[in-house]
Amino acid sequence: AQSVTQLGSHVSVSEGALVLLRCNYSSSVPPYLFWYVQYPNQGLQLLLKYTTGATLVKGINGFEAEFKKSETSFHLTKPSAHMSDAAEYFCAVSDWRRGGADGLTFGKGTHLIIQP
Amino acid sequence: SQTIHQWPATLVQPVGSPLSLECTVEGTSNPNLYWYRQAAGRGLQLLFYSVGIGQISSEVPQNLSASRPQDRQFILSSKKLLLSDSGFYLCAWSTTSGRFINEQFFGPGTRLTVL
């Protein structure tokens, strides 16, 4: 069974500092991987995705993530944090399960706090 | 372009009352549709998914049910709400790419409070 682990339920960084949100997954096959962002009382918005090809993927709002198969990781980074980045971030994995259109498997989320 | 709508945006219901949440998708056909619940401070729990009209799969046993009366309409229902049904309900849609599920697109959510 696939699973997603996000290390740290809360991450705090200073404005202008590097943002690093960690995600590790387990999957029986090379998966599709996603990062979503959720602002309070809103739905989830796709930040970026990895399917095949280049392992470093760039997304919206200056975020990027690198797929490392050997480490089964898909960490999310941003060089310089902005106050507007404060939100909940979810890592998700998709692989083939039971032959049906199952939903993505989500991590429990990381709350990103930006200190002024 | 595709859009997804959910209503109502917020709902306060007494214990034991019925529930009906609606989700509609525009701009695509034959999407996979999903209902998730997000309890306070917790991750997303997949409740139901549907690959076509009248085809519903349930992920967890509960007092909720789902229906898909039209291709782009997904309804979440309950006959009698429990306190534990409180949460943020999200509808989502996706397509498939061969053996994989593509990214899911989420609606704005419904905040349900059961008192």
mmCIF file with all atom_site columns, C-alpha atoms in Angstrom:
data_model
loop_
_atom_site.group_PDB
_atom_site.id
_atom_site.type_symbol
_atom_site.label_atom_id
_atom_site.label_alt_id
_atom_site.label_comp_id
_atom_site.label_asym_id
_atom_site.label_entity_id
_atom_site.label_seq_id
_atom_site.pdbx_PDB_ins_code
_atom_site.Cartn_x
_atom_site.Cartn_y
_atom_site.Cartn_z
_atom_site.occupancy
_atom_site.B_iso_or_equiv
_atom_site.pdbx_formal_charge
_atom_site.auth_seq_id
_atom_site.auth_comp_id
_atom_site.auth_asym_id
_atom_site.auth_atom_id
_atom_site.pdbx_PDB_model_num
ATOM 1   C CA . ALA A 1 1   ? 0.000   0.000  0.000   1.00 0.00 ? 1   ALA A CA 1
ATOM 2   C CA . GLN A 1 2   ? 1.178   3.473  -0.746  1.00 0.00 ? 2   GLN A CA 1
ATOM 3   C CA . SER A 1 3   ? 1.749   6.020  2.002   1.00 0.00 ? 3   SER A CA 1
ATOM 4   C CA . VAL A 1 4   ? 3.039   9.549  2.428   1.00 0.00 ? 4   VAL A CA 1
ATOM 5   C CA . THR A 1 5   ? 4.958   10.933 5.380   1.00 0.00 ? 5   THR A CA 1
ATOM 6   C CA . GLN A 1 6   ? 5.421   14.641 5.893   1.00 0.00 ? 6   GLN A CA 1
ATOM 7   C CA . LEU A 1 7   ? 8.031   15.376 8.525   1.00 0.00 ? 7   LEU A CA 1
ATOM 8   C CA . GLY A 1 8   ? 6.968   18.179 10.828  1.00 0.00 ? 8   GLY A CA 1
ATOM 9   C CA . SER A 1 9   ? 3.361   19.163 11.300  1.00 0.00 ? 9   SER A CA 1
ATOM 10  C CA . HIS A 1 10  ? 4.548   22.771 11.745  1.00 0.00 ? 10  HIS A CA 1
ATOM 11  C CA . VAL A 1 11  ? 7.512   24.496 10.131  1.00 0.00 ? 11  VAL A CA 1
ATOM 12  C CA . SER A 1 12  ? 8.490   28.063 10.986  1.00 0.00 ? 12  SER A CA 1
ATOM 13  C CA . VAL A 1 13  ? 10.871  30.171 8.879   1.00 0.00 ? 13  VAL A CA 1
ATOM 14  C CA . SER A 1 14  ? 11.763  33.821 8.737   1.00 0.00 ? 14  SER A CA 1
ATOM 15  C CA . GLU A 1 15  ? 10.645  35.968 5.842   1.00 0.00 ? 15  GLU A CA 1
ATOM 16  C CA . GLY A 1 16  ? 13.318  35.763 3.151   1.00 0.00 ? 16  GLY A CA 1
ATOM 17  C CA . ALA A 1 17  ? 14.707  32.457 4.408   1.00 0.00 ? 17  ALA A CA 1
ATOM 18  C CA . LEU A 1 18  ? 14.746  29.122 2.619   1.00 0.00 ? 18  LEU A CA 1
ATOM 19  C CA . VAL A 1 19  ? 11.596  27.043 2.834   1.00 0.00 ? 19  VAL A CA 1
ATOM 20  C CA . LEU A 1 20  ? 12.048  23.261 2.995   1.00 0.00 ? 20  LEU A CA 1
ATOM 21  C CA . LEU A 1 21  ? 9.057   20.977 3.492   1.00 0.00 ? 21  LEU A CA 1
ATOM 22  C CA . ARG A 1 22  ? 9.823   17.287 3.583   1.00 0.00 ? 22  ARG A CA 1
ATOM 23  C CA . CYS A 1 23  ? 7.857   14.485 1.999   1.00 0.00 ? 23  CYS A CA 1
ATOM 24  C CA . ASN A 1 24  ? 8.696   10.788 1.822   1.00 0.00 ? 24  ASN A CA 1
ATOM 25  C CA . TYR A 1 25  ? 6.538   8.199  0.166   1.00 0.00 ? 25  TYR A CA 1
ATOM 26  C CA . SER A 1 26  ? 6.239   4.490  -0.212  1.00 0.00 ? 26  SER A CA 1
ATOM 27  C CA . SER A 1 27  ? 4.880   3.002  -3.382  1.00 0.00 ? 27  SER A CA 1
ATOM 28  C CA . SER A 1 28  ? 5.060   -0.307 -5.160  1.00 0.00 ? 28  SER A CA 1
ATOM 29  C CA . VAL A 1 29  ? 5.630   1.398  -8.509  1.00 0.00 ? 29  VAL A CA 1
ATOM 30  C CA . PRO A 1 30  ? 7.207   4.669  -9.621  1.00 0.00 ? 30  PRO A CA 1
ATOM 31  C CA . PRO A 1 31  ? 4.491   7.063  -8.582  1.00 0.00 ? 31  PRO A CA 1
ATOM 32  C CA . TYR A 1 32  ? 3.068   10.355 -9.638  1.00 0.00 ? 32  TYR A CA 1
ATOM 33  C CA . LEU A 1 33  ? 3.761   12.939 -6.925  1.00 0.00 ? 33  LEU A CA 1
ATOM 34  C CA . PHE A 1 34  ? 2.048   16.206 -6.084  1.00 0.00 ? 34  PHE A CA 1
ATOM 35  C CA . TRP A 1 35  ? 2.276   19.163 -3.739  1.00 0.00 ? 35  TRP A CA 1
ATOM 36  C CA . TYR A 1 36  ? -0.833  21.126 -2.841  1.00 0.00 ? 36  TYR A CA 1
ATOM 37  C CA . VAL A 1 37  ? -1.321  24.313 -0.847  1.00 0.00 ? 37  VAL A CA 1
ATOM 38  C CA . GLN A 1 38  ? -4.385  25.133 1.234   1.00 0.00 ? 38  GLN A CA 1
ATOM 39  C CA . TYR A 1 39  ? -5.192  28.571 2.601   1.00 0.00 ? 39  TYR A CA 1
ATOM 40  C CA . PRO A 1 40  ? -7.651  28.835 5.525   1.00 0.00 ? 40  PRO A CA 1
ATOM 41  C CA . ASN A 1 41  ? -11.190 27.779 4.665   1.00 0.00 ? 41  ASN A CA 1
ATOM 42  C CA . GLN A 1 42  ? -10.317 27.143 1.035   1.00 0.00 ? 42  GLN A CA 1
ATOM 43  C CA . GLY A 1 43  ? -9.882  24.128 -1.181  1.00 0.00 ? 43  GLY A CA 1
ATOM 44  C CA . LEU A 1 44  ? -6.526  22.696 -2.166  1.00 0.00 ? 44  LEU A CA 1
ATOM 45  C CA . GLN A 1 45  ? -4.567  24.271 -5.004  1.00 0.00 ? 45  GLN A CA 1
ATOM 46  C CA . LEU A 1 46  ? -1.994  22.339 -7.001  1.00 0.00 ? 46  LEU A CA 1
ATOM 47  C CA . LEU A 1 47  ? 1.526   23.747 -6.599  1.00 0.00 ? 47  LEU A CA 1
ATOM 48  C CA . LEU A 1 48  ? 3.412   21.283 -8.760  1.00 0.00 ? 48  LEU A CA 1
ATOM 49  C CA . LYS A 1 49  ? 3.537   17.692 -9.899  1.00 0.00 ? 49  LYS A CA 1
ATOM 50  C CA . TYR A 1 50  ? 5.979   15.011 -10.968 1.00 0.00 ? 50  TYR A CA 1
ATOM 51  C CA . THR A 1 51  ? 4.901   12.337 -13.416 1.00 0.00 ? 51  THR A CA 1
ATOM 52  C CA . THR A 1 52  ? 7.838   11.297 -15.576 1.00 0.00 ? 52  THR A CA 1
ATOM 53  C CA . GLY A 1 53  ? 10.938  12.892 -17.036 1.00 0.00 ? 53  GLY A CA 1
ATOM 54  C CA . ALA A 1 54  ? 12.895  15.657 -15.340 1.00 0.00 ? 54  ALA A CA 1
ATOM 55  C CA . THR A 1 55  ? 13.166  15.018 -11.625 1.00 0.00 ? 55  THR A CA 1
ATOM 56  C CA . LEU A 1 56  ? 13.308  18.704 -10.667 1.00 0.00 ? 56  LEU A CA 1
ATOM 57  C CA . VAL A 1 57  ? 9.923   20.248 -11.194 1.00 0.00 ? 57  VAL A CA 1
ATOM 58  C CA . LYS A 1 58  ? 8.980   23.879 -10.890 1.00 0.00 ? 58  LYS A CA 1
ATOM 59  C CA . GLY A 1 59  ? 5.607   25.081 -9.758  1.00 0.00 ? 59  GLY A CA 1
ATOM 60  C CA . ILE A 1 60  ? 3.700   28.216 -9.051  1.00 0.00 ? 60  ILE A CA 1
ATOM 61  C CA . ASN A 1 61  ? 4.698   30.938 -6.583  1.00 0.00 ? 61  ASN A CA 1
ATOM 62  C CA . GLY A 1 62  ? 8.407   30.136 -6.890  1.00 0.00 ? 62  GLY A CA 1
ATOM 63  C CA . PHE A 1 63  ? 8.200   26.626 -5.408  1.00 0.00 ? 63  PHE A CA 1
ATOM 64  C CA . GLU A 1 64  ? 10.036  23.617 -6.746  1.00 0.00 ? 64  GLU A CA 1
ATOM 65  C CA . ALA A 1 65  ? 10.485  19.987 -5.750  1.00 0.00 ? 65  ALA A CA 1
ATOM 66  C CA . GLU A 1 66  ? 12.899  17.239 -6.628  1.00 0.00 ? 66  GLU A CA 1
ATOM 67  C CA . PHE A 1 67  ? 11.969  13.599 -7.060  1.00 0.00 ? 67  PHE A CA 1
ATOM 68  C CA . LYS A 1 68  ? 14.677  11.359 -5.601  1.00 0.00 ? 68  LYS A CA 1
ATOM 69  C CA . LYS A 1 69  ? 13.848  7.739  -6.248  1.00 0.00 ? 69  LYS A CA 1
ATOM 70  C CA . SER A 1 70  ? 16.733  6.380  -4.188  1.00 0.00 ? 70  SER A CA 1
ATOM 71  C CA . GLU A 1 71  ? 15.540  8.325  -1.168  1.00 0.00 ? 71  GLU A CA 1
ATOM 72  C CA . THR A 1 72  ? 11.818  7.953  -1.946  1.00 0.00 ? 72  THR A CA 1
ATOM 73  C CA . SER A 1 73  ? 11.515  11.673 -1.338  1.00 0.00 ? 73  SER A CA 1
ATOM 74  C CA . PHE A 1 74  ? 9.825   14.648 -2.938  1.00 0.00 ? 74  PHE A CA 1
ATOM 75  C CA . HIS A 1 75  ? 10.791  17.648 -0.813  1.00 0.00 ? 75  HIS A CA 1
ATOM 76  C CA . LEU A 1 76  ? 9.337   21.071 -1.533  1.00 0.00 ? 76  LEU A CA 1
ATOM 77  C CA . THR A 1 77  ? 11.574  24.136 -1.515  1.00 0.00 ? 77  THR A CA 1
ATOM 78  C CA . LYS A 1 78  ? 11.453  27.860 -2.097  1.00 0.00 ? 78  LYS A CA 1
ATOM 79  C CA . PRO A 1 79  ? 14.586  30.030 -1.930  1.00 0.00 ? 79  PRO A CA 1
ATOM 80  C CA . SER A 1 80  ? 12.996  33.008 -0.185  1.00 0.00 ? 80  SER A CA 1
ATOM 81  C CA . ALA A 1 81  ? 9.854   32.867 1.928   1.00 0.00 ? 81  ALA A CA 1
ATOM 82  C CA . HIS A 1 82  ? 7.153   35.501 1.674   1.00 0.00 ? 82  HIS A CA 1
ATOM 83  C CA . MET A 1 83  ? 4.482   36.251 4.227   1.00 0.00 ? 83  MET A CA 1
ATOM 84  C CA . SER A 1 84  ? 1.894   35.137 1.683   1.00 0.00 ? 84  SER A CA 1
ATOM 85  C CA . ASP A 1 85  ? 3.363   31.599 1.744   1.00 0.00 ? 85  ASP A CA 1
ATOM 86  C CA . ALA A 1 86  ? 1.880   30.963 5.171   1.00 0.00 ? 86  ALA A CA 1
ATOM 87  C CA . ALA A 1 87  ? -0.531  28.075 4.605   1.00 0.00 ? 87  ALA A CA 1
ATOM 88  C CA . GLU A 1 88  ? -1.004  24.314 4.915   1.00 0.00 ? 88  GLU A CA 1
ATOM 89  C CA . TYR A 1 89  ? 0.947   22.190 2.463   1.00 0.00 ? 89  TYR A CA 1
ATOM 90  C CA . PHE A 1 90  ? 0.074   18.642 1.460   1.00 0.00 ? 90  PHE A CA 1
ATOM 91  C CA . CYS A 1 91  ? 2.162   16.085 -0.343  1.00 0.00 ? 91  CYS A CA 1
ATOM 92  C CA . ALA A 1 92  ? 0.265   13.413 -2.284  1.00 0.00 ? 92  ALA A CA 1
ATOM 93  C CA . VAL A 1 93  ? 1.068   10.276 -4.230  1.00 0.00 ? 93  VAL A CA 1
ATOM 94  C CA . SER A 1 94  ? -0.759  8.431  -6.949  1.00 0.00 ? 94  SER A CA 1
ATOM 95  C CA . ASP A 1 95  ? -0.039  4.920  -7.980  1.00 0.00 ? 95  ASP A CA 1
ATOM 96  C CA . TRP A 1 96  ? -2.031  2.113  -9.434  1.00 0.00 ? 96  TRP A CA 1
ATOM 97  C CA . ARG A 1 97  ? -4.306  0.581  -6.842  1.00 0.00 ? 97  ARG A CA 1
ATOM 98  C CA . ARG A 1 98  ? -6.995  -2.011 -7.203  1.00 0.00 ? 98  ARG A CA 1
ATOM 99  C CA . GLY A 1 99  ? -7.528  -1.141 -10.844 1.00 0.00 ? 99  GLY A CA 1
ATOM 100 C CA . GLY A 1 100 ? -9.824  1.739  -10.083 1.00 0.00 ? 100 GLY A CA 1
ATOM 101 C CA . ALA A 1 101 ? -9.870  5.529  -9.942  1.00 0.00 ? 101 ALA A CA 1
ATOM 102 C CA . ASP A 1 102 ? -8.891  5.724  -6.300  1.00 0.00 ? 102 ASP A CA 1
ATOM 103 C CA . GLY A 1 103 ? -8.119  9.104  -4.838  1.00 0.00 ? 103 GLY A CA 1
ATOM 104 C CA . LEU A 1 104 ? -4.640  10.361 -4.209  1.00 0.00 ? 104 LEU A CA 1
ATOM 105 C CA . THR A 1 105 ? -3.004  9.394  -0.933  1.00 0.00 ? 105 THR A CA 1
ATOM 106 C CA . PHE A 1 106 ? -2.240  12.533 1.048   1.00 0.00 ? 106 PHE A CA 1
ATOM 107 C CA . GLY A 1 107 ? 0.194   13.221 3.817   1.00 0.00 ? 107 GLY A CA 1
ATOM 108 C CA . LYS A 1 108 ? -1.126  14.774 7.004   1.00 0.00 ? 108 LYS A CA 1
ATOM 109 C CA . GLY A 1 109 ? 0.036   18.214 6.010   1.00 0.00 ? 109 GLY A CA 1
ATOM 110 C CA . THR A 1 110 ? 2.624   20.726 7.166   1.00 0.00 ? 110 THR A CA 1
ATOM 111 C CA . HIS A 1 111 ? 1.586   24.108 8.471   1.00 0.00 ? 111 HIS A CA 1
ATOM 112 C CA . LEU A 1 112 ? 4.088   26.695 7.246   1.00 0.00 ? 112 LEU A CA 1
ATOM 113 C CA . ILE A 1 113 ? 4.525   29.722 9.500   1.00 0.00 ? 113 ILE A CA 1
ATOM 114 C CA . ILE A 1 114 ? 6.404   32.780 8.245   1.00 0.00 ? 114 ILE A CA 1
ATOM 115 C CA . GLN A 1 115 ? 8.011   34.974 10.887  1.00 0.00 ? 115 GLN A CA 1
ATOM 116 C CA . PRO A 1 116 ? 8.411   38.661 9.994   1.00 0.00 ? 116 PRO A CA 1
ATOM 117 C CA . SER B 2 1   ? -11.572 25.970 -18.724 1.00 0.00 ? 1   SER B CA 1
ATOM 118 C CA . GLN B 2 2   ? -12.792 23.653 -16.009 1.00 0.00 ? 2   GLN B CA 1
ATOM 119 C CA . THR B 2 3   ? -14.428 24.830 -12.820 1.00 0.00 ? 3   THR B CA 1
ATOM 120 C CA . ILE B 2 4   ? -15.801 23.043 -9.809  1.00 0.00 ? 4   ILE B CA 1
ATOM 121 C CA . HIS B 2 5   ? -18.536 24.358 -7.545  1.00 0.00 ? 5   HIS B CA 1
ATOM 122 C CA . GLN B 2 6   ? -19.669 23.322 -4.103  1.00 0.00 ? 6   GLN B CA 1
ATOM 123 C CA . TRP B 2 7   ? -22.606 24.486 -2.066  1.00 0.00 ? 7   TRP B CA 1
ATOM 124 C CA . PRO B 2 8   ? -23.436 25.497 0.454   1.00 0.00 ? 8   PRO B CA 1
ATOM 125 C CA . ALA B 2 9   ? -20.219 27.134 1.605   1.00 0.00 ? 9   ALA B CA 1
ATOM 126 C CA . THR B 2 10  ? -21.142 26.780 5.274   1.00 0.00 ? 10  THR B CA 1
ATOM 127 C CA . LEU B 2 11  ? -23.784 24.794 7.072   1.00 0.00 ? 11  LEU B CA 1
ATOM 128 C CA . VAL B 2 12  ? -24.840 24.427 10.690  1.00 0.00 ? 12  VAL B CA 1
ATOM 129 C CA . GLN B 2 13  ? -27.100 21.469 11.369  1.00 0.00 ? 13  GLN B CA 1
ATOM 130 C CA . PRO B 2 14  ? -28.493 19.813 14.504  1.00 0.00 ? 14  PRO B CA 1
ATOM 131 C CA . VAL B 2 15  ? -27.621 16.233 15.381  1.00 0.00 ? 15  VAL B CA 1
ATOM 132 C CA . GLY B 2 16  ? -30.029 13.829 13.722  1.00 0.00 ? 16  GLY B CA 1
ATOM 133 C CA . SER B 2 17  ? -30.927 16.099 10.844  1.00 0.00 ? 17  SER B CA 1
ATOM 134 C CA . PRO B 2 18  ? -30.420 15.144 7.172   1.00 0.00 ? 18  PRO B CA 1
ATOM 135 C CA . LEU B 2 19  ? -27.615 16.423 4.971   1.00 0.00 ? 19  LEU B CA 1
ATOM 136 C CA . SER B 2 20  ? -27.193 17.144 1.298   1.00 0.00 ? 20  SER B CA 1
ATOM 137 C CA . LEU B 2 21  ? -24.033 18.681 -0.144  1.00 0.00 ? 21  LEU B CA 1
ATOM 138 C CA . GLU B 2 22  ? -23.730 19.253 -3.847  1.00 0.00 ? 22  GLU B CA 1
ATOM 139 C CA . CYS B 2 23  ? -20.765 19.430 -6.179  1.00 0.00 ? 23  CYS B CA 1
ATOM 140 C CA . THR B 2 24  ? -20.806 20.211 -9.885  1.00 0.00 ? 24  THR B CA 1
ATOM 141 C CA . VAL B 2 25  ? -18.017 20.333 -12.438 1.00 0.00 ? 25  VAL B CA 1
ATOM 142 C CA . GLU B 2 26  ? -18.016 22.368 -15.624 1.00 0.00 ? 26  GLU B CA 1
ATOM 143 C CA . GLY B 2 27  ? -15.843 22.210 -18.711 1.00 0.00 ? 27  GLY B CA 1
ATOM 144 C CA . THR B 2 28  ? -15.016 18.516 -18.733 1.00 0.00 ? 28  THR B CA 1
ATOM 145 C CA . SER B 2 29  ? -16.813 15.266 -19.364 1.00 0.00 ? 29  SER B CA 1
ATOM 146 C CA . ASN B 2 30  ? -16.727 11.909 -17.611 1.00 0.00 ? 30  ASN B CA 1
ATOM 147 C CA . PRO B 2 31  ? -14.481 13.064 -14.780 1.00 0.00 ? 31  PRO B CA 1
ATOM 148 C CA . ASN B 2 32  ? -13.573 10.962 -11.778 1.00 0.00 ? 32  ASN B CA 1
ATOM 149 C CA . LEU B 2 33  ? -15.251 12.587 -8.780  1.00 0.00 ? 33  LEU B CA 1
ATOM 150 C CA . TYR B 2 34  ? -14.284 12.460 -5.122  1.00 0.00 ? 34  TYR B CA 1
ATOM 151 C CA . TRP B 2 35  ? -15.558 13.478 -1.700  1.00 0.00 ? 35  TRP B CA 1
ATOM 152 C CA . TYR B 2 36  ? -13.022 14.131 1.059   1.00 0.00 ? 36  TYR B CA 1
ATOM 153 C CA . ARG B 2 37  ? -13.465 15.152 4.661   1.00 0.00 ? 37  ARG B CA 1
ATOM 154 C CA . GLN B 2 38  ? -10.951 17.221 6.556   1.00 0.00 ? 38  GLN B CA 1
ATOM 155 C CA . ALA B 2 39  ? -11.376 17.261 10.315  1.00 0.00 ? 39  ALA B CA 1
ATOM 156 C CA . ALA B 2 40  ? -9.865  20.111 12.304  1.00 0.00 ? 40  ALA B CA 1
ATOM 157 C CA . GLY B 2 41  ? -6.081  19.857 12.391  1.00 0.00 ? 41  GLY B CA 1
ATOM 158 C CA . ARG B 2 42  ? -6.015  16.629 10.438  1.00 0.00 ? 42  ARG B CA 1
ATOM 159 C CA . GLY B 2 43  ? -5.341  15.511 6.906   1.00 0.00 ? 43  GLY B CA 1
ATOM 160 C CA . LEU B 2 44  ? -7.744  14.554 4.170   1.00 0.00 ? 44  LEU B CA 1
ATOM 161 C CA . GLN B 2 45  ? -9.852  11.453 4.401   1.00 0.00 ? 45  GLN B CA 1
ATOM 162 C CA . LEU B 2 46  ? -11.242 10.051 1.153   1.00 0.00 ? 46  LEU B CA 1
ATOM 163 C CA . LEU B 2 47  ? -14.927 9.219  1.649   1.00 0.00 ? 47  LEU B CA 1
ATOM 164 C CA . PHE B 2 48  ? -16.239 8.308  -1.796  1.00 0.00 ? 48  PHE B CA 1
ATOM 165 C CA . TYR B 2 49  ? -15.137 8.256  -5.392  1.00 0.00 ? 49  TYR B CA 1
ATOM 166 C CA . SER B 2 50  ? -16.980 7.745  -8.661  1.00 0.00 ? 50  SER B CA 1
ATOM 167 C CA . VAL B 2 51  ? -15.780 6.813  -12.119 1.00 0.00 ? 51  VAL B CA 1
ATOM 168 C CA . GLY B 2 52  ? -19.153 7.274  -13.813 1.00 0.00 ? 52  GLY B CA 1
ATOM 169 C CA . ILE B 2 53  ? -22.877 7.923  -13.418 1.00 0.00 ? 53  ILE B CA 1
ATOM 170 C CA . GLY B 2 54  ? -24.335 5.701  -10.726 1.00 0.00 ? 54  GLY B CA 1
ATOM 171 C CA . GLN B 2 55  ? -20.935 4.194  -9.881  1.00 0.00 ? 55  GLN B CA 1
ATOM 172 C CA . ILE B 2 56  ? -19.939 4.946  -6.300  1.00 0.00 ? 56  ILE B CA 1
ATOM 173 C CA . SER B 2 57  ? -17.148 3.414  -4.247  1.00 0.00 ? 57  SER B CA 1
ATOM 174 C CA . SER B 2 58  ? -16.911 3.957  -0.527  1.00 0.00 ? 58  SER B CA 1
ATOM 175 C CA . GLU B 2 59  ? -13.576 4.124  1.231   1.00 0.00 ? 59  GLU B CA 1
ATOM 176 C CA . VAL B 2 60  ? -14.761 4.015  4.823   1.00 0.00 ? 60  VAL B CA 1
ATOM 177 C CA . PRO B 2 61  ? -17.952 2.792  6.525   1.00 0.00 ? 61  PRO B CA 1
ATOM 178 C CA . GLN B 2 62  ? -20.008 5.632  7.955   1.00 0.00 ? 62  GLN B CA 1
ATOM 179 C CA . ASN B 2 63  ? -23.477 7.117  8.013   1.00 0.00 ? 63  ASN B CA 1
ATOM 180 C CA . LEU B 2 64  ? -22.805 9.094  4.850   1.00 0.00 ? 64  LEU B CA 1
ATOM 181 C CA . SER B 2 65  ? -23.712 8.171  1.287   1.00 0.00 ? 65  SER B CA 1
ATOM 182 C CA . ALA B 2 66  ? -22.937 9.569  -2.128  1.00 0.00 ? 66  ALA B CA 1
ATOM 183 C CA . SER B 2 67  ? -24.730 9.653  -5.444  1.00 0.00 ? 67  SER B CA 1
ATOM 184 C CA . ARG B 2 68  ? -23.895 10.700 -8.973  1.00 0.00 ? 68  ARG B CA 1
ATOM 185 C CA . PRO B 2 69  ? -27.131 11.350 -10.792 1.00 0.00 ? 69  PRO B CA 1
ATOM 186 C CA . GLN B 2 70  ? -25.470 13.158 -13.689 1.00 0.00 ? 70  GLN B CA 1
ATOM 187 C CA . ASP B 2 71  ? -22.035 12.997 -15.274 1.00 0.00 ? 71  ASP B CA 1
ATOM 188 C CA . ARG B 2 72  ? -20.774 16.152 -13.593 1.00 0.00 ? 72  ARG B CA 1
ATOM 189 C CA . GLN B 2 73  ? -22.826 16.163 -10.396 1.00 0.00 ? 73  GLN B CA 1
ATOM 190 C CA . PHE B 2 74  ? -21.808 14.523 -7.144  1.00 0.00 ? 74  PHE B CA 1
ATOM 191 C CA . ILE B 2 75  ? -23.940 14.616 -4.012  1.00 0.00 ? 75  ILE B CA 1
ATOM 192 C CA . LEU B 2 76  ? -23.022 13.747 -0.441  1.00 0.00 ? 76  LEU B CA 1
ATOM 193 C CA . SER B 2 77  ? -25.910 12.843 1.859   1.00 0.00 ? 77  SER B CA 1
ATOM 194 C CA . SER B 2 78  ? -26.810 11.649 5.287   1.00 0.00 ? 78  SER B CA 1
ATOM 195 C CA . LYS B 2 79  ? -30.142 10.662 6.787   1.00 0.00 ? 79  LYS B CA 1
ATOM 196 C CA . LYS B 2 80  ? -29.096 11.502 10.359  1.00 0.00 ? 80  LYS B CA 1
ATOM 197 C CA . LEU B 2 81  ? -26.052 13.600 11.165  1.00 0.00 ? 81  LEU B CA 1
ATOM 198 C CA . LEU B 2 82  ? -23.710 12.784 14.046  1.00 0.00 ? 82  LEU B CA 1
ATOM 199 C CA . LEU B 2 83  ? -21.505 15.201 15.965  1.00 0.00 ? 83  LEU B CA 1
ATOM 200 C CA . SER B 2 84  ? -18.515 13.429 14.433  1.00 0.00 ? 84  SER B CA 1
ATOM 201 C CA . ASP B 2 85  ? -19.673 14.435 10.951  1.00 0.00 ? 85  ASP B CA 1
ATOM 202 C CA . SER B 2 86  ? -18.500 18.003 11.564  1.00 0.00 ? 86  SER B CA 1
ATOM 203 C CA . GLY B 2 87  ? -15.651 19.020 9.306   1.00 0.00 ? 87  GLY B CA 1
ATOM 204 C CA . PHE B 2 88  ? -14.611 20.579 6.052   1.00 0.00 ? 88  PHE B CA 1
ATOM 205 C CA . TYR B 2 89  ? -15.922 18.663 3.040   1.00 0.00 ? 89  TYR B CA 1
ATOM 206 C CA . LEU B 2 90  ? -14.073 18.890 -0.219  1.00 0.00 ? 90  LEU B CA 1
ATOM 207 C CA . CYS B 2 91  ? -15.150 17.730 -3.636  1.00 0.00 ? 91  CYS B CA 1
ATOM 208 C CA . ALA B 2 92  ? -12.558 17.065 -6.307  1.00 0.00 ? 92  ALA B CA 1
ATOM 209 C CA . TRP B 2 93  ? -12.314 15.831 -9.870  1.00 0.00 ? 93  TRP B CA 1
ATOM 210 C CA . SER B 2 94  ? -9.587  14.262 -11.944 1.00 0.00 ? 94  SER B CA 1
ATOM 211 C CA . THR B 2 95  ? -8.839  12.405 -15.116 1.00 0.00 ? 95  THR B CA 1
ATOM 212 C CA . THR B 2 96  ? -6.782  9.257  -15.523 1.00 0.00 ? 96  THR B CA 1
ATOM 213 C CA . SER B 2 97  ? -3.673  8.785  -17.604 1.00 0.00 ? 97  SER B CA 1
ATOM 214 C CA . GLY B 2 98  ? -3.256  5.160  -18.397 1.00 0.00 ? 98  GLY B CA 1
ATOM 215 C CA . ARG B 2 99  ? -2.756  3.407  -15.074 1.00 0.00 ? 99  ARG B CA 1
ATOM 216 C CA . PHE B 2 100 ? -2.415  6.555  -12.993 1.00 0.00 ? 100 PHE B CA 1
ATOM 217 C CA . ILE B 2 101 ? -4.666  9.142  -11.501 1.00 0.00 ? 101 ILE B CA 1
ATOM 218 C CA . ASN B 2 102 ? -3.775  12.601 -12.672 1.00 0.00 ? 102 ASN B CA 1
ATOM 219 C CA . GLU B 2 103 ? -3.823  15.593 -10.390 1.00 0.00 ? 103 GLU B CA 1
ATOM 220 C CA . GLN B 2 104 ? -7.056  16.320 -8.615  1.00 0.00 ? 104 GLN B CA 1
ATOM 221 C CA . PHE B 2 105 ? -8.750  19.699 -8.763  1.00 0.00 ? 105 PHE B CA 1
ATOM 222 C CA . PHE B 2 106 ? -10.575 20.747 -5.651  1.00 0.00 ? 106 PHE B CA 1
ATOM 223 C CA . GLY B 2 107 ? -13.682 22.769 -5.007  1.00 0.00 ? 107 GLY B CA 1
ATOM 224 C CA . PRO B 2 108 ? -13.831 25.570 -2.430  1.00 0.00 ? 108 PRO B CA 1
ATOM 225 C CA . GLY B 2 109 ? -15.244 23.260 0.264   1.00 0.00 ? 109 GLY B CA 1
ATOM 226 C CA . THR B 2 110 ? -18.215 23.212 2.626   1.00 0.00 ? 110 THR B CA 1
ATOM 227 C CA . ARG B 2 111 ? -17.749 23.861 6.342   1.00 0.00 ? 111 ARG B CA 1
ATOM 228 C CA . LEU B 2 112 ? -20.230 21.654 8.216   1.00 0.00 ? 112 LEU B CA 1
ATOM 229 C CA . THR B 2 113 ? -20.869 22.121 11.916  1.00 0.00 ? 113 THR B CA 1
ATOM 230 C CA . VAL B 2 114 ? -23.129 19.643 13.656  1.00 0.00 ? 114 VAL B CA 1
ATOM 231 C CA . LEU B 2 115 ? -24.460 20.843 17.007  1.00 0.00 ? 115 LEU B CA 1
#
